[in-house]
Amino acid sequence: MNPLFPANAAPITFYTFPLSGHCHRVALMLSLLELPYEAVEVDLMSGAHKEAAFLELNALGQVPVIVDNGTVISDSNAILVYLAQAYGAPGLWLPTEAKRLAEVQRWLTLTASHVATRLSPARWRTLTGNGDTPETEAARAASHDFLRLMERMIAGRDFLVGNSPTLADVAAYAYVAHVPEGGVSLADYPLIRAWVARVAAQPRFVPMVASPIPDVA
């Protein structure tokens, strides 16, 4: 149990969808920080995230959302920052030194832009039965464009920002590690594969639900 979490407080309520990488980053952070929580699965396929009750929590109609003792936080990266600041050791997951903090913020931006828009679409289209389309092939090509860039960016370091894990690694892990589910092989990216293994080796790591992987040989 996290010593910073009040002993008499109710568990954090975590609105989630198991196949979402955005939700996995929050589940991972909750586990890494040893925080008690109750998961509430939101059925995206039936449109539950657009119903009035959920829109009261997040007007954008998106998961994840957490409710911590009455405090409602939406957006996965915002939730990571909140949890790190509220319950993490100072400077551990969110550095206080200006340069490292800026590097973490850069990766959080990349996860909201390049990772979400280049790696995620190929996987989602494949999982929803749209794998054999020109649009999905274009998404796979865009995935490789970013993976080649990422391979260069992480050369010479164990984690995305230096040699210890930060919020950057938590935010980026799921969609990178699970990109093969979109028909995008990681075979040509040894540094990325090594990074994925390092993140998965962290104490209290929890995996995201795996989906069938298409033939990407």
PDB file of C-alpha atoms in Angstrom:
ATOM      1  CA  MET A   1       0.000   0.000   0.000  1.00  0.00           C
ATOM      2  CA  ASN A   2       1.266   3.466  -0.850  1.00  0.00           C
ATOM      3  CA  PRO A   3       2.043   5.291   2.448  1.00  0.00           C
ATOM      4  CA  LEU A   4       0.870   8.592   0.931  1.00  0.00           C
ATOM      5  CA  PHE A   5      -2.626   7.223   0.324  1.00  0.00           C
ATOM      6  CA  PRO A   6      -4.905   7.970   3.300  1.00  0.00           C
ATOM      7  CA  ALA A   7      -5.640   4.811   5.232  1.00  0.00           C
ATOM      8  CA  ASN A   8      -9.337   5.642   5.626  1.00  0.00           C
ATOM      9  CA  ALA A   9      -9.901   6.818   2.045  1.00  0.00           C
ATOM     10  CA  ALA A  10     -12.029   4.954  -0.469  1.00  0.00           C
ATOM     11  CA  PRO A  11     -10.174   3.314  -3.357  1.00  0.00           C
ATOM     12  CA  ILE A  12      -9.700   5.378  -6.491  1.00  0.00           C
ATOM     13  CA  THR A  13     -12.440   4.739  -9.042  1.00  0.00           C
ATOM     14  CA  PHE A  14     -10.918   4.028 -12.456  1.00  0.00           C
ATOM     15  CA  TYR A  15     -13.126   4.138 -15.555  1.00  0.00           C
ATOM     16  CA  THR A  16     -11.398   2.026 -18.164  1.00  0.00           C
ATOM     17  CA  PHE A  17     -11.585  -0.090 -21.316  1.00  0.00           C
ATOM     18  CA  PRO A  18      -9.225  -3.107 -21.372  1.00  0.00           C
ATOM     19  CA  LEU A  19      -8.030  -2.782 -24.988  1.00  0.00           C
ATOM     20  CA  SER A  20      -7.129   0.901 -24.649  1.00  0.00           C
ATOM     21  CA  GLY A  21      -3.454   1.778 -24.375  1.00  0.00           C
ATOM     22  CA  HIS A  22      -4.469   5.096 -22.832  1.00  0.00           C
ATOM     23  CA  CYS A  23      -6.220   3.179 -20.071  1.00  0.00           C
ATOM     24  CA  HIS A  24      -3.349   0.757 -19.652  1.00  0.00           C
ATOM     25  CA  ARG A  25      -0.915   3.569 -18.865  1.00  0.00           C
ATOM     26  CA  VAL A  26      -3.171   4.581 -15.963  1.00  0.00           C
ATOM     27  CA  ALA A  27      -3.559   0.987 -14.756  1.00  0.00           C
ATOM     28  CA  LEU A  28       0.210   0.622 -14.891  1.00  0.00           C
ATOM     29  CA  MET A  29       0.788   3.818 -12.916  1.00  0.00           C
ATOM     30  CA  LEU A  30      -1.745   2.792 -10.275  1.00  0.00           C
ATOM     31  CA  SER A  31       0.081  -0.517  -9.871  1.00  0.00           C
ATOM     32  CA  LEU A  32       3.568   0.994  -9.846  1.00  0.00           C
ATOM     33  CA  LEU A  33       2.480   3.359  -7.077  1.00  0.00           C
ATOM     34  CA  GLU A  34       0.656   0.578  -5.168  1.00  0.00           C
ATOM     35  CA  LEU A  35      -2.590   2.529  -5.096  1.00  0.00           C
ATOM     36  CA  PRO A  36      -5.916   0.852  -4.289  1.00  0.00           C
ATOM     37  CA  TYR A  37      -8.536   1.253  -6.981  1.00  0.00           C
ATOM     38  CA  GLU A  38     -11.778  -0.124  -8.293  1.00  0.00           C
ATOM     39  CA  ALA A  39     -12.001  -0.548 -12.057  1.00  0.00           C
ATOM     40  CA  VAL A  40     -15.265   0.300 -13.799  1.00  0.00           C
ATOM     41  CA  GLU A  41     -15.261  -1.009 -17.369  1.00  0.00           C
ATOM     42  CA  VAL A  42     -16.860   1.372 -19.867  1.00  0.00           C
ATOM     43  CA  ASP A  43     -18.230  -0.479 -22.899  1.00  0.00           C
ATOM     44  CA  LEU A  44     -16.975   1.658 -25.758  1.00  0.00           C
ATOM     45  CA  MET A  45     -18.428  -0.718 -28.325  1.00  0.00           C
ATOM     46  CA  SER A  46     -21.960  -0.001 -27.116  1.00  0.00           C
ATOM     47  CA  GLY A  47     -21.336   3.738 -26.795  1.00  0.00           C
ATOM     48  CA  ALA A  48     -21.412   3.854 -22.988  1.00  0.00           C
ATOM     49  CA  HIS A  49     -18.765   6.590 -23.045  1.00  0.00           C
ATOM     50  CA  LYS A  50     -21.253   8.897 -24.794  1.00  0.00           C
ATOM     51  CA  GLU A  51     -24.087   8.412 -22.306  1.00  0.00           C
ATOM     52  CA  ALA A  52     -25.135  11.282 -20.066  1.00  0.00           C
ATOM     53  CA  ALA A  53     -23.846   9.728 -16.835  1.00  0.00           C
ATOM     54  CA  PHE A  54     -20.347   9.300 -18.223  1.00  0.00           C
ATOM     55  CA  LEU A  55     -20.339  12.714 -19.917  1.00  0.00           C
ATOM     56  CA  GLU A  56     -20.819  14.199 -16.462  1.00  0.00           C
ATOM     57  CA  LEU A  57     -17.366  12.840 -15.650  1.00  0.00           C
ATOM     58  CA  ASN A  58     -15.704  13.717 -18.952  1.00  0.00           C
ATOM     59  CA  ALA A  59     -17.517  15.993 -21.382  1.00  0.00           C
ATOM     60  CA  LEU A  60     -15.269  14.691 -24.184  1.00  0.00           C
ATOM     61  CA  GLY A  61     -16.712  11.208 -23.743  1.00  0.00           C
ATOM     62  CA  GLN A  62     -13.344   9.490 -23.452  1.00  0.00           C
ATOM     63  CA  VAL A  63     -11.696   6.987 -21.136  1.00  0.00           C
ATOM     64  CA  PRO A  64      -9.764   6.859 -18.893  1.00  0.00           C
ATOM     65  CA  VAL A  65     -11.167   8.856 -16.009  1.00  0.00           C
ATOM     66  CA  ILE A  66     -10.334   8.550 -12.326  1.00  0.00           C
ATOM     67  CA  VAL A  67     -12.220   9.794  -9.281  1.00  0.00           C
ATOM     68  CA  ASP A  68      -9.973  10.196  -6.242  1.00  0.00           C
ATOM     69  CA  ASN A  69     -11.843  11.196  -3.103  1.00  0.00           C
ATOM     70  CA  GLY A  70     -14.159  13.412  -5.136  1.00  0.00           C
ATOM     71  CA  THR A  71     -11.456  14.759  -7.463  1.00  0.00           C
ATOM     72  CA  VAL A  72     -12.223  13.900 -11.092  1.00  0.00           C
ATOM     73  CA  ILE A  73      -9.319  13.728 -13.534  1.00  0.00           C
ATOM     74  CA  SER A  74      -9.611  12.821 -17.213  1.00  0.00           C
ATOM     75  CA  ASP A  75      -7.028  12.441 -20.014  1.00  0.00           C
ATOM     76  CA  SER A  76      -4.485   9.686 -19.510  1.00  0.00           C
ATOM     77  CA  ASN A  77      -1.392  11.886 -19.398  1.00  0.00           C
ATOM     78  CA  ALA A  78      -3.067  14.329 -17.017  1.00  0.00           C
ATOM     79  CA  ILE A  79      -3.938  11.389 -14.781  1.00  0.00           C
ATOM     80  CA  LEU A  80      -0.309  10.211 -14.816  1.00  0.00           C
ATOM     81  CA  VAL A  81       0.893  13.658 -13.745  1.00  0.00           C
ATOM     82  CA  TYR A  82      -1.739  13.830 -11.009  1.00  0.00           C
ATOM     83  CA  LEU A  83      -0.869  10.417  -9.596  1.00  0.00           C
ATOM     84  CA  ALA A  84       2.875  11.065  -9.718  1.00  0.00           C
ATOM     85  CA  GLN A  85       2.500  14.407  -7.955  1.00  0.00           C
ATOM     86  CA  ALA A  86      -0.013  13.190  -5.390  1.00  0.00           C
ATOM     87  CA  TYR A  87       1.428   9.782  -4.555  1.00  0.00           C
ATOM     88  CA  GLY A  88       4.886   9.398  -6.092  1.00  0.00           C
ATOM     89  CA  ALA A  89       8.277   9.991  -4.530  1.00  0.00           C
ATOM     90  CA  PRO A  90       9.369  13.568  -5.340  1.00  0.00           C
ATOM     91  CA  GLY A  91      11.323  13.711  -8.593  1.00  0.00           C
ATOM     92  CA  LEU A  92      11.072   9.983  -9.315  1.00  0.00           C
ATOM     93  CA  TRP A  93       8.406   9.649 -11.989  1.00  0.00           C
ATOM     94  CA  LEU A  94       8.188  13.347 -12.795  1.00  0.00           C
ATOM     95  CA  PRO A  95      11.687  14.880 -12.563  1.00  0.00           C
ATOM     96  CA  THR A  96      12.201  18.257 -10.925  1.00  0.00           C
ATOM     97  CA  GLU A  97      15.413  19.093 -12.807  1.00  0.00           C
ATOM     98  CA  ALA A  98      14.474  21.377 -15.690  1.00  0.00           C
ATOM     99  CA  LYS A  99      16.082  19.500 -18.571  1.00  0.00           C
ATOM    100  CA  ARG A 100      14.781  16.054 -17.591  1.00  0.00           C
ATOM    101  CA  LEU A 101      11.329  17.476 -16.866  1.00  0.00           C
ATOM    102  CA  ALA A 102      11.288  19.047 -20.322  1.00  0.00           C
ATOM    103  CA  GLU A 103      12.288  15.708 -21.872  1.00  0.00           C
ATOM    104  CA  VAL A 104       9.461  13.932 -20.056  1.00  0.00           C
ATOM    105  CA  GLN A 105       7.011  16.563 -21.248  1.00  0.00           C
ATOM    106  CA  ARG A 106       8.299  16.124 -24.790  1.00  0.00           C
ATOM    107  CA  TRP A 107       7.540  12.413 -24.650  1.00  0.00           C
ATOM    108  CA  LEU A 108       4.107  13.028 -23.139  1.00  0.00           C
ATOM    109  CA  THR A 109       3.427  15.274 -26.113  1.00  0.00           C
ATOM    110  CA  LEU A 110       4.715  12.597 -28.495  1.00  0.00           C
ATOM    111  CA  THR A 111       2.443   9.995 -26.931  1.00  0.00           C
ATOM    112  CA  ALA A 112      -0.523  12.304 -27.498  1.00  0.00           C
ATOM    113  CA  SER A 113       0.505  13.021 -31.076  1.00  0.00           C
ATOM    114  CA  HIS A 114       2.818  10.591 -32.871  1.00  0.00           C
ATOM    115  CA  VAL A 115       2.210   7.491 -30.751  1.00  0.00           C
ATOM    116  CA  ALA A 116      -1.559   7.974 -30.637  1.00  0.00           C
ATOM    117  CA  THR A 117      -1.928   8.966 -34.287  1.00  0.00           C
ATOM    118  CA  ARG A 118       0.649   6.676 -35.906  1.00  0.00           C
ATOM    119  CA  LEU A 119       0.886   3.500 -33.811  1.00  0.00           C
ATOM    120  CA  SER A 120      -2.620   3.256 -32.405  1.00  0.00           C
ATOM    121  CA  PRO A 121      -4.702   3.484 -35.633  1.00  0.00           C
ATOM    122  CA  ALA A 122      -3.139   0.445 -37.310  1.00  0.00           C
ATOM    123  CA  ARG A 123      -3.771  -1.661 -34.222  1.00  0.00           C
ATOM    124  CA  TRP A 124      -7.334  -0.433 -33.703  1.00  0.00           C
ATOM    125  CA  ARG A 125      -8.285  -0.870 -37.346  1.00  0.00           C
ATOM    126  CA  THR A 126      -6.878  -4.403 -37.307  1.00  0.00           C
ATOM    127  CA  LEU A 127      -8.648  -5.343 -34.075  1.00  0.00           C
ATOM    128  CA  THR A 128     -11.976  -4.052 -35.405  1.00  0.00           C
ATOM    129  CA  GLY A 129     -11.776  -6.076 -38.609  1.00  0.00           C
ATOM    130  CA  ASN A 130     -10.435  -3.406 -40.943  1.00  0.00           C
ATOM    131  CA  GLY A 131      -6.938  -4.818 -41.410  1.00  0.00           C
ATOM    132  CA  ASP A 132      -7.056  -5.393 -45.160  1.00  0.00           C
ATOM    133  CA  THR A 133      -7.667  -1.853 -46.351  1.00  0.00           C
ATOM    134  CA  PRO A 134      -5.492   0.831 -47.959  1.00  0.00           C
ATOM    135  CA  GLU A 135      -6.127   3.047 -44.922  1.00  0.00           C
ATOM    136  CA  THR A 136      -4.726   0.415 -42.575  1.00  0.00           C
ATOM    137  CA  GLU A 137      -1.689  -0.140 -44.780  1.00  0.00           C
ATOM    138  CA  ALA A 138      -1.076   3.624 -44.689  1.00  0.00           C
ATOM    139  CA  ALA A 139      -1.355   3.520 -40.886  1.00  0.00           C
ATOM    140  CA  ARG A 140       1.177   0.677 -40.754  1.00  0.00           C
ATOM    141  CA  ALA A 141       3.594   2.658 -42.904  1.00  0.00           C
ATOM    142  CA  ALA A 142       3.163   5.655 -40.591  1.00  0.00           C
ATOM    143  CA  SER A 143       3.880   3.360 -37.638  1.00  0.00           C
ATOM    144  CA  HIS A 144       7.195   2.313 -39.127  1.00  0.00           C
ATOM    145  CA  ASP A 145       8.076   5.953 -39.813  1.00  0.00           C
ATOM    146  CA  PHE A 146       7.725   6.721 -36.115  1.00  0.00           C
ATOM    147  CA  LEU A 147       9.397   3.514 -34.935  1.00  0.00           C
ATOM    148  CA  ARG A 148      12.476   4.297 -37.027  1.00  0.00           C
ATOM    149  CA  LEU A 149      12.575   7.729 -35.428  1.00  0.00           C
ATOM    150  CA  MET A 150      12.098   6.313 -31.938  1.00  0.00           C
ATOM    151  CA  GLU A 151      14.875   3.763 -32.466  1.00  0.00           C
ATOM    152  CA  ARG A 152      17.280   6.642 -33.104  1.00  0.00           C
ATOM    153  CA  MET A 153      15.951   8.728 -30.218  1.00  0.00           C
ATOM    154  CA  ILE A 154      16.535   6.059 -27.564  1.00  0.00           C
ATOM    155  CA  ALA A 155      20.026   5.017 -28.635  1.00  0.00           C
ATOM    156  CA  GLY A 156      22.449   5.068 -25.708  1.00  0.00           C
ATOM    157  CA  ARG A 157      19.850   5.115 -22.947  1.00  0.00           C
ATOM    158  CA  ASP A 158      17.956   2.475 -21.016  1.00  0.00           C
ATOM    159  CA  PHE A 159      14.707   4.404 -20.774  1.00  0.00           C
ATOM    160  CA  LEU A 160      13.148   7.247 -22.723  1.00  0.00           C
ATOM    161  CA  VAL A 161      14.579   9.907 -20.420  1.00  0.00           C
ATOM    162  CA  GLY A 162      17.942   8.731 -19.143  1.00  0.00           C
ATOM    163  CA  ASN A 163      18.615   5.511 -17.292  1.00  0.00           C
ATOM    164  CA  SER A 164      15.611   5.258 -14.973  1.00  0.00           C
ATOM    165  CA  PRO A 165      11.906   5.003 -15.784  1.00  0.00           C
ATOM    166  CA  THR A 166       9.677   8.077 -15.744  1.00  0.00           C
ATOM    167  CA  LEU A 167       6.149   8.957 -16.780  1.00  0.00           C
ATOM    168  CA  ALA A 168       7.448   9.021 -20.351  1.00  0.00           C
ATOM    169  CA  ASP A 169       7.955   5.250 -20.289  1.00  0.00           C
ATOM    170  CA  VAL A 170       4.590   4.617 -18.639  1.00  0.00           C
ATOM    171  CA  ALA A 171       2.821   6.731 -21.261  1.00  0.00           C
ATOM    172  CA  ALA A 172       4.563   5.269 -24.300  1.00  0.00           C
ATOM    173  CA  TYR A 173       4.751   1.588 -23.382  1.00  0.00           C
ATOM    174  CA  ALA A 174       1.376   0.095 -24.321  1.00  0.00           C
ATOM    175  CA  TYR A 175       0.965   1.282 -27.900  1.00  0.00           C
ATOM    176  CA  VAL A 176       4.609   0.575 -28.722  1.00  0.00           C
ATOM    177  CA  ALA A 177       4.665  -2.878 -27.127  1.00  0.00           C
ATOM    178  CA  HIS A 178       1.347  -3.836 -28.714  1.00  0.00           C
ATOM    179  CA  VAL A 179       1.903  -2.383 -32.169  1.00  0.00           C
ATOM    180  CA  PRO A 180       2.418  -5.918 -33.605  1.00  0.00           C
ATOM    181  CA  GLU A 181      -1.325  -6.399 -32.986  1.00  0.00           C
ATOM    182  CA  GLY A 182      -1.768  -3.907 -35.815  1.00  0.00           C
ATOM    183  CA  GLY A 183       0.360  -5.882 -38.228  1.00  0.00           C
ATOM    184  CA  VAL A 184       3.521  -3.873 -37.511  1.00  0.00           C
ATOM    185  CA  SER A 185       6.577  -5.980 -36.685  1.00  0.00           C
ATOM    186  CA  LEU A 186       9.184  -4.814 -34.176  1.00  0.00           C
ATOM    187  CA  ALA A 187      11.798  -7.149 -35.656  1.00  0.00           C
ATOM    188  CA  ASP A 188      13.845  -4.312 -37.132  1.00  0.00           C
ATOM    189  CA  TYR A 189      13.933  -2.293 -33.901  1.00  0.00           C
ATOM    190  CA  PRO A 190      16.224  -4.010 -31.374  1.00  0.00           C
ATOM    191  CA  LEU A 191      16.577  -0.959 -29.127  1.00  0.00           C
ATOM    192  CA  ILE A 192      12.810  -0.596 -28.868  1.00  0.00           C
ATOM    193  CA  ARG A 193      12.405  -4.295 -28.086  1.00  0.00           C
ATOM    194  CA  ALA A 194      15.021  -3.996 -25.330  1.00  0.00           C
ATOM    195  CA  TRP A 195      13.247  -0.934 -23.934  1.00  0.00           C
ATOM    196  CA  VAL A 196       9.903  -2.765 -23.939  1.00  0.00           C
ATOM    197  CA  ALA A 197      11.520  -5.598 -21.970  1.00  0.00           C
ATOM    198  CA  ARG A 198      13.004  -3.168 -19.416  1.00  0.00           C
ATOM    199  CA  VAL A 199       9.654  -1.533 -18.772  1.00  0.00           C
ATOM    200  CA  ALA A 200       7.966  -4.925 -18.416  1.00  0.00           C
ATOM    201  CA  ALA A 201      10.629  -5.955 -15.894  1.00  0.00           C
ATOM    202  CA  GLN A 202       9.743  -3.156 -13.455  1.00  0.00           C
ATOM    203  CA  PRO A 203       8.402  -4.219 -10.043  1.00  0.00           C
ATOM    204  CA  ARG A 204       4.583  -4.286  -9.980  1.00  0.00           C
ATOM    205  CA  PHE A 205       4.374  -4.069 -13.777  1.00  0.00           C
ATOM    206  CA  VAL A 206       0.967  -5.127 -15.093  1.00  0.00           C
ATOM    207  CA  PRO A 207       0.467  -6.100 -18.755  1.00  0.00           C
ATOM    208  CA  MET A 208      -2.269  -4.854 -21.034  1.00  0.00           C
ATOM    209  CA  VAL A 209      -4.787  -7.382 -22.309  1.00  0.00           C
ATOM    210  CA  ALA A 210      -3.246  -8.993 -25.376  1.00  0.00           C
ATOM    211  CA  SER A 211      -5.134  -9.317 -28.626  1.00  0.00           C
ATOM    212  CA  PRO A 212      -4.523 -11.759 -31.486  1.00  0.00           C
ATOM    213  CA  ILE A 213      -1.388 -10.795 -33.393  1.00  0.00           C
ATOM    214  CA  PRO A 214      -1.646 -11.024 -37.193  1.00  0.00           C
ATOM    215  CA  ASP A 215       1.159 -12.493 -39.255  1.00  0.00           C
ATOM    216  CA  VAL A 216       3.812  -9.755 -39.334  1.00  0.00           C
ATOM    217  CA  ALA A 217       6.820 -11.874 -40.235  1.00  0.00           C
TER     218      ALA A 217
END
